[in-house]
Short mmCIF file of C-alpha atoms in Angstrom, two decimals:
data_model
loop_
_atom_site.label_atom_id
_atom_site.label_comp_id
_atom_site.label_asym_id
_atom_site.label_seq_id
_atom_site.Cartn_x
_atom_site.Cartn_y
_atom_site.Cartn_z
CA MET A 1 -24.68 15.14 -18.08
CA TYR A 2 -21.17 16.60 -18.12
CA ASP A 3 -18.99 16.77 -21.18
CA LEU A 4 -16.04 15.47 -19.19
CA ILE A 5 -15.28 13.92 -15.81
CA ILE A 6 -11.69 14.06 -14.55
CA VAL A 7 -10.84 11.47 -11.91
CA GLY A 8 -7.87 12.65 -9.84
CA GLY A 9 -6.43 15.94 -8.60
CA GLY A 10 -2.70 15.59 -9.14
CA PRO A 11 -0.59 17.25 -11.88
CA ALA A 12 -2.32 15.28 -14.66
CA GLY A 13 -5.79 15.99 -13.32
CA MET A 14 -5.21 19.69 -12.66
CA THR A 15 -3.64 20.24 -16.07
CA SER A 16 -6.58 18.43 -17.64
CA ALA A 17 -8.98 20.72 -15.78
CA VAL A 18 -7.27 23.87 -17.05
CA TYR A 19 -7.25 22.65 -20.65
CA ALA A 20 -10.88 21.50 -20.38
CA ALA A 21 -11.96 24.89 -19.04
CA ARG A 22 -10.18 26.66 -21.89
CA LYS A 23 -12.04 24.44 -24.36
CA LYS A 24 -15.33 25.42 -22.67
CA LEU A 25 -16.14 21.81 -21.77
CA ARG A 26 -18.62 21.29 -18.95
CA THR A 27 -16.28 19.53 -16.58
CA ILE A 28 -16.24 18.10 -13.07
CA MET A 29 -13.19 16.87 -11.17
CA VAL A 30 -13.73 14.01 -8.74
CA THR A 31 -10.79 13.48 -6.40
CA ARG A 32 -9.85 12.58 -2.84
CA GLU A 33 -7.41 15.46 -2.58
CA ILE A 34 -5.56 18.14 -4.50
CA GLY A 35 -1.89 17.54 -5.24
CA GLY A 36 -1.43 13.80 -5.10
CA GLN A 37 2.12 12.51 -4.90
CA ILE A 38 3.83 15.87 -5.37
CA MET A 39 2.59 16.81 -1.91
CA TRP A 40 5.04 14.18 -0.59
CA THR A 41 8.02 15.55 -2.50
CA ARG A 42 10.35 18.07 -0.95
CA ASP A 43 12.99 18.98 -3.53
CA ILE A 44 11.96 19.43 -7.18
CA GLU A 45 14.78 20.63 -9.42
CA ASN A 46 13.65 19.37 -12.83
CA TYR A 47 10.28 21.05 -13.42
CA MET A 48 10.70 23.67 -16.12
CA GLY A 49 10.27 27.25 -14.98
CA TYR A 50 11.54 26.54 -11.47
CA GLN A 51 15.18 25.88 -10.74
CA TYR A 52 14.06 24.72 -7.31
CA ILE A 53 10.64 24.34 -5.72
CA THR A 54 9.11 22.05 -3.11
CA GLY A 55 6.22 19.72 -3.86
CA PRO A 56 3.70 21.59 -1.69
CA GLU A 57 4.75 24.90 -3.25
CA LEU A 58 4.30 23.53 -6.77
CA THR A 59 0.91 22.14 -5.79
CA VAL A 60 -0.16 25.64 -4.74
CA LYS A 61 0.96 27.02 -8.12
CA PHE A 62 -1.01 24.32 -9.97
CA GLU A 63 -4.11 24.88 -7.86
CA GLU A 64 -3.97 28.68 -8.14
CA GLN A 65 -3.97 28.41 -11.93
CA MET A 66 -6.77 25.84 -11.94
CA ARG A 67 -8.94 27.90 -9.60
CA GLN A 68 -8.89 30.81 -12.05
CA TYR A 69 -11.46 28.86 -14.04
CA PRO A 70 -15.02 27.86 -13.02
CA ILE A 71 -14.15 24.19 -12.56
CA GLU A 72 -16.49 22.13 -10.42
CA ILE A 73 -14.57 19.99 -7.90
CA VAL A 74 -15.95 17.35 -5.52
CA PHE A 75 -13.83 15.56 -2.93
CA GLU A 76 -15.07 12.00 -3.12
CA GLU A 77 -13.58 8.52 -3.55
CA VAL A 78 -14.35 6.92 -6.92
CA ILE A 79 -15.27 3.26 -6.52
CA GLU A 80 -16.41 2.36 -10.04
CA ILE A 81 -16.73 3.59 -13.60
CA GLU A 82 -19.23 2.25 -16.10
CA SER A 83 -19.57 2.43 -19.86
CA VAL A 84 -23.32 2.70 -20.44
CA GLY A 85 -23.10 3.19 -24.19
CA PRO A 86 -21.44 5.39 -26.85
CA GLY A 87 -20.82 8.74 -25.22
CA LYS A 88 -22.43 7.67 -21.94
CA PHE A 89 -20.27 6.97 -18.91
CA ARG A 90 -20.96 6.86 -15.18
CA VAL A 91 -18.51 7.57 -12.38
CA VAL A 92 -19.70 6.14 -9.08
CA THR A 93 -18.50 7.35 -5.67
CA GLU A 94 -19.60 6.33 -2.20
CA GLU A 95 -21.85 9.40 -2.12
CA ASN A 96 -23.00 10.09 -5.70
CA ASP A 97 -23.13 9.09 -9.35
CA TYR A 98 -21.91 11.39 -12.13
CA SER A 99 -22.54 11.03 -15.86
CA ALA A 100 -20.48 12.34 -18.76
CA LYS A 101 -19.73 11.91 -22.45
CA ALA A 102 -16.02 11.31 -21.75
CA ILE A 103 -13.73 10.46 -18.83
CA ILE A 104 -10.08 11.18 -18.07
CA ILE A 105 -8.57 8.87 -15.46
CA ALA A 106 -5.72 10.67 -13.71
CA SER A 107 -5.85 8.87 -10.38
CA GLY A 108 -2.10 8.35 -9.93
CA LYS A 109 -0.51 5.80 -7.62
CA ARG A 110 -0.32 4.98 -3.90
CA PRO A 111 2.59 3.72 -1.77
CA LYS A 112 3.44 0.02 -1.85
CA GLN A 113 3.63 -1.72 1.51
CA LEU A 114 6.28 -4.11 2.85
CA ASN A 115 3.62 -6.48 4.22
CA ILE A 116 5.70 -7.46 7.25
CA PRO A 117 4.66 -7.89 10.90
CA GLY A 118 4.14 -4.57 12.66
CA GLU A 119 3.80 -2.41 9.56
CA THR A 120 0.05 -1.84 9.71
CA LYS A 121 0.03 -1.69 13.51
CA TYR A 122 2.49 1.20 13.64
CA ILE A 123 1.24 3.36 10.77
CA GLY A 124 1.22 6.86 12.26
CA LEU A 125 3.09 5.57 15.32
CA GLY A 126 6.50 5.47 13.68
CA VAL A 127 5.72 4.01 10.25
CA SER A 128 5.37 6.55 7.46
CA TYR A 129 5.26 6.64 3.67
CA CYS A 130 6.04 10.35 3.40
CA ALA A 131 9.35 11.82 4.56
CA THR A 132 8.27 15.32 3.55
CA CYS A 133 5.10 15.09 5.64
CA ASP A 134 6.44 13.37 8.76
CA GLY A 135 10.21 13.96 8.72
CA PRO A 136 10.13 17.01 11.04
CA LEU A 137 8.65 14.80 13.79
CA TYR A 138 11.94 12.90 14.04
CA SER A 139 14.32 15.71 14.90
CA ARG A 140 17.44 14.34 16.65
CA LYS A 141 16.07 10.78 16.46
CA THR A 142 17.21 7.65 14.63
CA VAL A 143 15.19 6.51 11.63
CA ALA A 144 15.32 4.01 8.80
CA VAL A 145 14.42 4.41 5.14
CA VAL A 146 13.55 1.29 3.15
CA GLY A 147 14.16 1.27 -0.61
CA GLY A 148 16.80 1.74 -3.26
CA GLY A 149 15.24 4.06 -5.83
CA ASN A 150 15.26 7.84 -6.24
CA SER A 151 12.42 8.31 -3.77
CA ALA A 152 14.18 6.33 -1.04
CA LEU A 153 17.53 8.05 -1.50
CA GLN A 154 15.93 11.49 -1.58
CA ALA A 155 13.97 10.64 1.56
CA ALA A 156 17.21 9.61 3.29
CA LEU A 157 18.88 12.86 2.24
CA GLU A 158 15.94 14.90 3.48
CA LEU A 159 15.76 13.07 6.80
CA SER A 160 19.52 13.39 7.35
CA GLN A 161 18.95 17.12 7.84
CA VAL A 162 16.73 16.57 10.89
CA ALA A 163 17.47 13.10 12.26
CA GLU A 164 20.56 12.15 14.24
CA LYS A 165 21.10 8.99 12.16
CA VAL A 166 19.45 7.50 9.08
CA PHE A 167 19.73 3.81 8.17
CA LEU A 168 19.16 3.31 4.45
CA VAL A 169 18.02 -0.30 3.97
CA ALA A 170 18.11 -1.59 0.39
CA CYS A 171 17.57 -5.18 -0.75
CA CYS A 172 19.86 -4.78 -3.76
CA GLU A 173 21.89 -2.20 -5.69
CA TYR A 174 20.46 1.30 -5.94
CA VAL A 175 18.21 2.06 -8.90
CA ALA A 176 18.60 5.82 -8.72
CA ASP A 177 20.05 8.75 -10.64
CA PRO A 178 23.84 8.98 -10.28
CA ILE A 179 23.62 12.56 -9.01
CA VAL A 180 21.40 11.43 -6.13
CA VAL A 181 23.75 8.54 -5.27
CA ASP A 182 26.71 10.94 -5.29
CA ARG A 183 24.95 13.27 -2.85
CA LEU A 184 24.17 10.35 -0.57
CA LYS A 185 27.82 9.32 -0.32
CA GLN A 186 28.71 12.75 1.05
CA VAL A 187 26.35 12.66 4.04
CA PRO A 188 28.04 11.34 7.20
CA ASN A 189 24.93 10.46 9.22
CA ILE A 190 23.44 8.13 6.59
CA VAL A 191 24.35 4.48 7.20
CA GLU A 192 24.00 2.41 4.04
CA MET A 193 22.76 -1.15 4.54
CA MET A 194 22.90 -2.92 1.18
CA GLN A 195 21.53 -6.43 0.57
CA TYR A 196 19.17 -6.34 3.56
CA ASP A 197 15.51 -7.39 3.59
CA ALA A 198 12.89 -6.06 6.01
CA VAL A 199 11.73 -8.69 8.53
CA SER A 200 9.57 -6.98 11.18
CA ILE A 201 8.74 -3.68 12.86
CA ASN A 202 8.74 -3.85 16.62
CA GLY A 203 7.77 -1.75 19.63
CA SER A 204 5.24 -1.20 22.37
CA GLN A 205 3.07 1.89 21.88
CA TYR A 206 5.42 3.28 19.22
CA VAL A 207 8.13 1.91 16.93
CA GLU A 208 11.26 0.99 18.86
CA SER A 209 13.23 -1.24 16.50
CA PHE A 210 13.40 -2.59 12.97
CA THR A 211 14.58 -6.15 12.28
CA VAL A 212 16.39 -6.69 8.96
CA ARG A 213 18.06 -9.76 7.45
CA HIS A 214 21.09 -9.89 5.14
CA ASN A 215 19.85 -11.67 2.05
CA LYS A 216 23.19 -13.39 1.41
CA THR A 217 24.27 -14.55 4.88
CA GLY A 218 20.87 -14.74 6.60
CA ARG A 219 22.18 -12.72 9.54
CA GLU A 220 19.49 -10.69 11.33
CA ILE A 221 20.08 -7.28 12.92
CA SER A 222 17.78 -5.21 15.12
CA LEU A 223 18.11 -1.51 14.33
CA PRO A 224 17.15 0.82 17.22
CA VAL A 225 14.93 3.33 15.42
CA GLN A 226 11.96 5.52 16.29
CA GLY A 227 10.76 5.99 12.72
CA ILE A 228 10.61 3.90 9.54
CA PHE A 229 9.96 5.48 6.15
CA ILE A 230 8.89 3.01 3.46
CA GLU A 231 9.84 4.03 -0.07
CA ILE A 232 9.65 0.83 -2.14
CA GLY A 233 7.47 1.97 -4.99
CA LEU A 234 3.90 2.77 -5.87
CA ILE A 235 0.76 0.90 -6.95
CA PRO A 236 -1.59 2.35 -9.62
CA ASN A 237 -4.96 3.57 -8.35
CA SER A 238 -6.78 1.68 -11.08
CA GLY A 239 -8.93 -0.75 -9.12
CA PHE A 240 -12.14 1.14 -9.89
CA THR A 241 -11.55 0.64 -13.64
CA LYS A 242 -11.55 -3.18 -13.51
CA GLY A 243 -13.63 -4.78 -16.21
CA VAL A 244 -13.83 -1.57 -18.22
CA VAL A 245 -10.38 -0.51 -19.44
CA LYS A 246 -7.43 -2.79 -20.14
CA THR A 247 -4.44 -2.83 -17.79
CA ASN A 248 -1.05 -4.52 -17.87
CA GLU A 249 0.43 -6.99 -15.36
CA LEU A 250 1.24 -4.07 -13.02
CA ASP A 251 -2.38 -2.82 -13.14
CA GLU A 252 -1.29 0.25 -15.11
CA ILE A 253 -3.86 1.44 -17.64
CA ILE A 254 -2.84 0.72 -21.22
CA VAL A 255 -2.95 3.83 -23.41
CA ASP A 256 -1.66 4.89 -26.80
CA CYS A 257 0.42 8.00 -27.52
CA SER A 258 -2.77 10.11 -27.47
CA THR A 259 -3.76 8.78 -23.99
CA ARG A 260 -6.64 6.74 -25.46
CA THR A 261 -7.65 3.52 -23.69
CA ASN A 262 -9.36 0.55 -25.32
CA ILE A 263 -12.74 2.26 -24.76
CA ALA A 264 -13.60 5.20 -27.02
CA GLY A 265 -14.26 8.21 -24.83
CA ILE A 266 -12.12 7.06 -21.90
CA TYR A 267 -8.61 8.47 -21.56
CA ALA A 268 -5.91 8.03 -18.94
CA ALA A 269 -3.04 10.31 -17.97
CA GLY A 270 -0.06 10.34 -15.64
CA ASP A 271 1.29 7.73 -13.27
CA VAL A 272 -1.76 5.45 -13.47
CA THR A 273 -0.82 4.60 -17.07
CA ILE A 274 1.86 2.44 -18.71
CA SER A 275 4.05 5.51 -19.25
CA PRO A 276 7.49 4.18 -18.22
CA ASP A 277 8.73 7.38 -16.59
CA LYS A 278 6.74 8.69 -13.63
CA GLN A 279 7.57 12.40 -13.63
CA ILE A 280 5.54 15.51 -12.78
CA VAL A 281 6.24 17.13 -16.14
CA ILE A 282 5.19 13.96 -17.99
CA ALA A 283 1.97 13.69 -15.97
CA ALA A 284 1.13 17.32 -16.74
CA GLY A 285 1.81 16.76 -20.44
CA ASP A 286 -0.38 13.68 -20.41
CA GLY A 287 -3.19 15.71 -18.86
CA ALA A 288 -3.02 18.24 -21.67
CA LYS A 289 -2.94 15.51 -24.34
CA ALA A 290 -5.89 13.74 -22.75
CA VAL A 291 -8.14 16.80 -22.95
CA LEU A 292 -7.14 17.56 -26.53
CA SER A 293 -7.93 13.96 -27.48
CA ALA A 294 -11.25 14.06 -25.60
CA TYR A 295 -12.14 17.39 -27.20
CA HIS A 296 -11.66 16.03 -30.73
CA TYR A 297 -13.65 12.94 -29.78
CA LEU A 298 -16.55 15.05 -28.50
CA LEU A 299 -16.50 17.25 -31.61
CA ASN A 300 -16.35 14.46 -34.15
CA THR A 301 -18.30 11.57 -32.68
CA GLU A 302 -21.69 10.96 -34.24
CA PHE A 303 -23.65 10.85 -30.98
CA ASN A 304 -22.77 14.51 -30.36
CA GLN A 305 -24.03 15.85 -33.65
#
């Protein structure tokens, strides 16, 4: 029986682990990987303490600090959590079951798919959800980025440094920070394609073209590309919590300002929650708050006395 189980190894999970270790809580982290979404981010200019750092570099900093403490970590996929009774919770993976008095869910989000013909077929063969990971493979090639938010525009900017041409396909007006939009306008090899919807991804062994349709005129265009980077948003990794904690219409876990869910002893932190702004610094702060809330719960709940 652990005091605390942390589900997830991103900024929220790693911060939780450090705070839990400092509170001397017997803790285990259950995660698929270390880093989460920040491993997909190239340029980070708004994390305090670093004027500029890449996502992988920041992940190393987080992990180095976490590894200074005797935190048990297992790399497994969580498939279910159960509330057995007051102060008794189970976290179930494909390999094992773990029991604890409290849980912090910091499982983050995953990329949303277009759900168009060819997308699944060409994953890893020209379709990617991570410009930072796969961008270098497309040196001097033509690629497309799909999306109109900060992630899409930043992916286009990053790819413009290696690719010959970047088509930026957005279904509507950009929903991005003005500073990012301004940078985009200054890059000559980015071709903006506003008001276009994705229709299909085509090719033989690899991606060869991308069919898009203007959502006002209905005109279809086939873009000759070798790579397509999909940046249309993220889906909360909350499926394993179904029937236990409450979620909103977007499947984000509902929490209060202290990261408490509707179940006493279960907390949630970071991008998996209803927090409106998905930022690294916010996720890290949530992770700290979650442990402090869990610590007070463990100290003051009757079952623990």
